[in-house]
């Protein structure tokens, strides 16, 4: 391994450690501030909403299978989350249902 690659790896590792530690170092004394608490509560749902919208941006309701695999997987994800409030379970099951529907071709054959 030459020096260039090693220095690039060390720089990336340092950037990762600094970016992970920065909130704790710089915001530690403001952890109880209402704005920081609000951001801590509001940010995860906003990020997940953006991820869902990004995943659904390429779905076309006019082209078979008309977005049915996405709709079924979304319904499974929302239903499980409303029932058990477990993000890992709902996201994992929704992803599994979507992949099973797309890879098996069940929706394409049904239409």
CSV table of C-alpha atoms in Angstrom, one decimal:
chain,number,residue,atom,x,y,z
A,1,UNK,CA,0.0,0.0,0.0
A,2,UNK,CA,1.6,3.3,-1.0
A,3,UNK,CA,1.6,6.5,1.0
A,4,UNK,CA,-1.2,8.2,-1.0
A,5,UNK,CA,-3.7,5.4,-0.3
A,6,UNK,CA,-2.8,5.2,3.3
A,7,UNK,CA,-3.1,9.0,3.7
A,8,UNK,CA,-6.5,9.0,2.0
A,9,UNK,CA,-7.7,6.2,4.3
A,10,UNK,CA,-6.5,8.1,7.4
A,11,UNK,CA,-8.1,11.3,6.2
A,12,UNK,CA,-11.5,9.6,5.6
A,13,UNK,CA,-11.2,7.9,9.0
A,14,UNK,CA,-10.5,11.2,10.7
A,15,UNK,CA,-13.3,12.9,8.9
A,16,UNK,CA,-15.7,10.2,10.0
A,17,UNK,CA,-14.7,10.3,13.6
A,18,UNK,CA,-14.8,14.1,13.7
A,19,UNK,CA,-18.3,14.2,12.0
A,20,UNK,CA,-19.6,11.6,14.5
A,21,UNK,CA,-18.1,13.3,17.6
A,22,UNK,CA,-18.9,16.9,16.6
A,23,UNK,CA,-22.5,17.0,17.8
A,24,UNK,CA,-21.5,15.6,21.2
A,25,UNK,CA,-18.6,18.0,21.6
A,26,UNK,CA,-20.2,21.2,20.4
A,27,UNK,CA,-23.8,20.6,21.4
A,28,UNK,CA,-23.3,18.8,24.7
A,29,UNK,CA,-24.1,21.7,26.9
A,30,UNK,CA,-27.2,22.6,24.8
A,31,UNK,CA,-28.7,19.1,24.9
A,32,UNK,CA,-31.6,20.2,27.0
A,33,UNK,CA,-32.3,23.3,24.9
A,34,UNK,CA,-35.9,23.2,23.4
A,35,UNK,CA,-34.7,23.7,19.8
A,36,UNK,CA,-32.2,20.8,20.0
A,37,UNK,CA,-34.9,18.6,21.6
A,38,UNK,CA,-37.3,19.5,18.8
A,39,UNK,CA,-34.8,18.7,16.1
A,40,UNK,CA,-34.1,15.4,17.8
A,41,UNK,CA,-37.8,14.5,17.7
A,42,UNK,CA,-38.7,16.0,14.3
A,43,UNK,CA,-35.7,15.0,12.1
A,44,UNK,CA,-36.2,11.2,11.9
A,45,UNK,CA,-39.8,11.3,10.6
A,46,UNK,CA,-38.8,14.0,8.1
A,47,UNK,CA,-35.9,11.9,6.8
A,48,UNK,CA,-38.0,8.8,6.5
A,49,UNK,CA,-40.7,10.8,4.7
A,50,UNK,CA,-38.1,12.0,2.2
A,51,UNK,CA,-36.8,8.5,1.7
A,52,UNK,CA,-40.3,7.2,1.0
A,53,UNK,CA,-41.0,10.0,-1.5
A,54,UNK,CA,-37.7,9.3,-3.2
A,55,UNK,CA,-38.5,5.6,-3.5
A,56,UNK,CA,-41.9,6.3,-5.0
A,57,UNK,CA,-40.8,9.0,-7.4
A,58,UNK,CA,-40.2,6.5,-10.3
A,59,UNK,CA,-43.6,4.7,-9.9
A,60,UNK,CA,-45.9,5.1,-12.9
A,61,UNK,CA,-49.6,4.4,-12.3
A,62,UNK,CA,-50.0,4.1,-16.1
A,63,UNK,CA,-47.5,1.4,-16.7
A,64,UNK,CA,-47.9,-2.2,-15.6
A,65,UNK,CA,-47.8,-3.3,-12.7
A,66,UNK,CA,-49.3,0.2,-12.0
A,67,UNK,CA,-47.4,0.7,-8.8
A,68,UNK,CA,-49.1,-2.3,-7.1
A,69,UNK,CA,-46.0,-3.8,-5.5
A,70,UNK,CA,-45.1,-0.4,-4.0
A,71,UNK,CA,-48.6,0.2,-2.8
A,72,UNK,CA,-48.8,-3.3,-1.1
A,73,UNK,CA,-45.4,-2.9,0.5
A,74,UNK,CA,-46.2,0.6,1.7
A,75,UNK,CA,-49.5,-0.6,3.2
A,76,UNK,CA,-47.7,-3.5,5.0
A,77,UNK,CA,-45.1,-1.1,6.3
A,78,UNK,CA,-47.6,1.5,7.6
A,79,UNK,CA,-49.9,-1.2,9.0
A,80,UNK,CA,-47.2,-3.0,10.9
A,81,UNK,CA,-45.8,0.3,12.2
A,82,UNK,CA,-49.2,1.5,13.4
A,83,UNK,CA,-49.8,-1.8,15.1
A,84,UNK,CA,-46.4,-2.5,16.8
A,85,UNK,CA,-44.5,0.9,16.6
A,86,UNK,CA,-41.3,-1.0,15.7
A,87,UNK,CA,-39.4,0.6,12.9
A,88,UNK,CA,-37.1,-2.3,12.3
A,89,UNK,CA,-40.0,-4.7,12.0
A,90,UNK,CA,-42.1,-2.5,9.7
A,91,UNK,CA,-39.3,-1.4,7.4
A,92,UNK,CA,-37.8,-4.9,7.2
A,93,UNK,CA,-41.2,-6.5,6.5
A,94,UNK,CA,-42.2,-3.9,4.0
A,95,UNK,CA,-38.9,-4.3,2.1
A,96,UNK,CA,-39.3,-8.1,2.2
A,97,UNK,CA,-42.8,-7.9,0.8
A,98,UNK,CA,-41.7,-5.5,-1.9
A,99,UNK,CA,-38.8,-7.7,-2.9
A,100,UNK,CA,-40.9,-10.8,-2.9
A,101,UNK,CA,-43.5,-9.2,-5.1
A,102,UNK,CA,-41.0,-7.8,-7.6
A,103,UNK,CA,-38.7,-10.8,-7.8
A,104,UNK,CA,-41.4,-13.4,-8.0
A,105,UNK,CA,-43.3,-11.5,-10.7
A,106,UNK,CA,-46.7,-12.2,-9.0
A,107,UNK,CA,-48.0,-8.7,-9.7
A,108,UNK,CA,-47.0,-8.7,-13.3
A,109,UNK,CA,-48.6,-12.1,-13.8
A,110,UNK,CA,-51.8,-11.0,-12.1
A,111,UNK,CA,-52.3,-8.1,-14.4
